[in-house]
Amino acid sequence: MFKVIEPGKVGVQTLFGKVQDHVLESGLHIINPIVDVTTFDIQTQTYTMSAVSNEGQKEGDDAIRVLSSDGLEDRR
């Protein structure tokens, strides 16, 4: 069986629920027909988080709230 892995992706093979050690890089591969191949996107993606409610792809405030060293809330 032939499997094509697109550029920017990798393929992970599983056989009867067990993940195989060999990762399929982009290109054409000959694999066992009973092996399942799951592709994953490995391209770098950017996501901007903001406290401004109408900025970016997500509606609303998606900023992360963390505690500073003195125990006060800080928005990042």
Short mmCIF file of C-alpha atoms in Angstrom, two decimals:
data_model
loop_
_atom_site.label_atom_id
_atom_site.label_comp_id
_atom_site.label_asym_id
_atom_site.label_seq_id
_atom_site.Cartn_x
_atom_site.Cartn_y
_atom_site.Cartn_z
CA MET A 1 0.00 0.00 0.00
CA PHE A 2 1.22 3.50 -0.82
CA LYS A 3 0.78 6.49 1.48
CA VAL A 4 1.59 10.09 0.57
CA ILE A 5 2.47 12.45 3.43
CA GLU A 6 2.01 16.07 2.42
CA PRO A 7 4.72 18.71 3.05
CA GLY A 8 4.50 20.19 6.55
CA LYS A 9 3.01 16.99 7.98
CA VAL A 10 4.23 13.70 9.44
CA GLY A 11 2.57 10.32 9.64
CA VAL A 12 2.39 8.14 12.76
CA GLN A 13 1.75 4.46 12.21
CA THR A 14 -0.35 2.32 14.56
CA LEU A 15 -0.75 -1.44 14.38
CA PHE A 16 -3.51 -2.95 16.54
CA GLY A 17 -3.45 0.15 18.77
CA LYS A 18 0.33 0.14 19.28
CA VAL A 19 2.24 3.16 18.00
CA GLN A 20 5.19 2.23 15.80
CA ASP A 21 8.62 3.82 16.33
CA HIS A 22 9.12 4.91 12.71
CA VAL A 23 7.66 8.35 11.84
CA LEU A 24 6.78 8.96 8.19
CA GLU A 25 8.25 12.22 6.90
CA SER A 26 6.70 14.04 3.91
CA GLY A 27 6.82 12.07 0.67
CA LEU A 28 5.70 8.72 -0.75
CA HIS A 29 5.92 5.63 1.47
CA ILE A 30 5.20 1.93 1.05
CA ILE A 31 3.50 0.63 4.20
CA ASN A 32 1.81 -2.51 5.48
CA PRO A 33 -1.88 -2.40 4.43
CA ILE A 34 -3.12 -3.27 7.94
CA VAL A 35 -1.27 -0.31 9.53
CA ASP A 36 -3.28 2.84 10.27
CA VAL A 37 -1.51 6.11 9.49
CA THR A 38 -2.55 9.32 11.27
CA THR A 39 -1.16 12.57 9.89
CA PHE A 40 -0.23 15.53 12.08
CA ASP A 41 0.49 19.11 11.06
CA ILE A 42 3.98 20.15 12.21
CA GLN A 43 4.06 23.66 10.76
CA THR A 44 4.67 26.55 13.13
CA GLN A 45 1.45 28.37 13.97
CA THR A 46 0.98 31.74 15.61
CA TYR A 47 -1.86 32.62 17.97
CA THR A 48 -2.09 36.08 19.46
CA MET A 49 -3.82 36.41 22.82
CA SER A 50 -5.30 39.74 23.80
CA ALA A 51 -7.45 41.34 26.47
CA VAL A 52 -9.11 43.43 23.72
CA SER A 53 -12.45 41.71 23.11
CA ASN A 54 -12.73 42.25 19.32
CA GLU A 55 -9.11 41.57 18.37
CA GLY A 56 -7.96 38.33 16.73
CA GLN A 57 -9.83 35.20 15.66
CA LYS A 58 -11.55 34.46 18.98
CA GLU A 59 -14.34 36.66 20.30
CA GLY A 60 -13.95 37.91 23.84
CA ASP A 61 -11.05 38.16 26.24
CA ASP A 62 -8.58 35.29 25.79
CA ALA A 63 -5.69 36.73 27.81
CA ILE A 64 -4.01 34.54 30.41
CA ARG A 65 -4.30 35.60 34.03
CA VAL A 66 -1.35 34.68 36.25
CA LEU A 67 -0.21 35.53 39.75
CA SER A 68 2.91 37.64 40.12
CA SER A 69 5.58 36.92 42.75
CA ASP A 70 3.79 39.18 45.24
CA GLY A 71 0.48 37.30 44.76
CA LEU A 72 -1.26 39.92 42.62
CA GLU A 73 -3.07 39.07 39.39
CA ASP A 74 -1.22 39.96 36.21
CA ARG A 75 -2.62 39.82 32.68
CA ARG A 76 -0.37 38.57 29.90
#
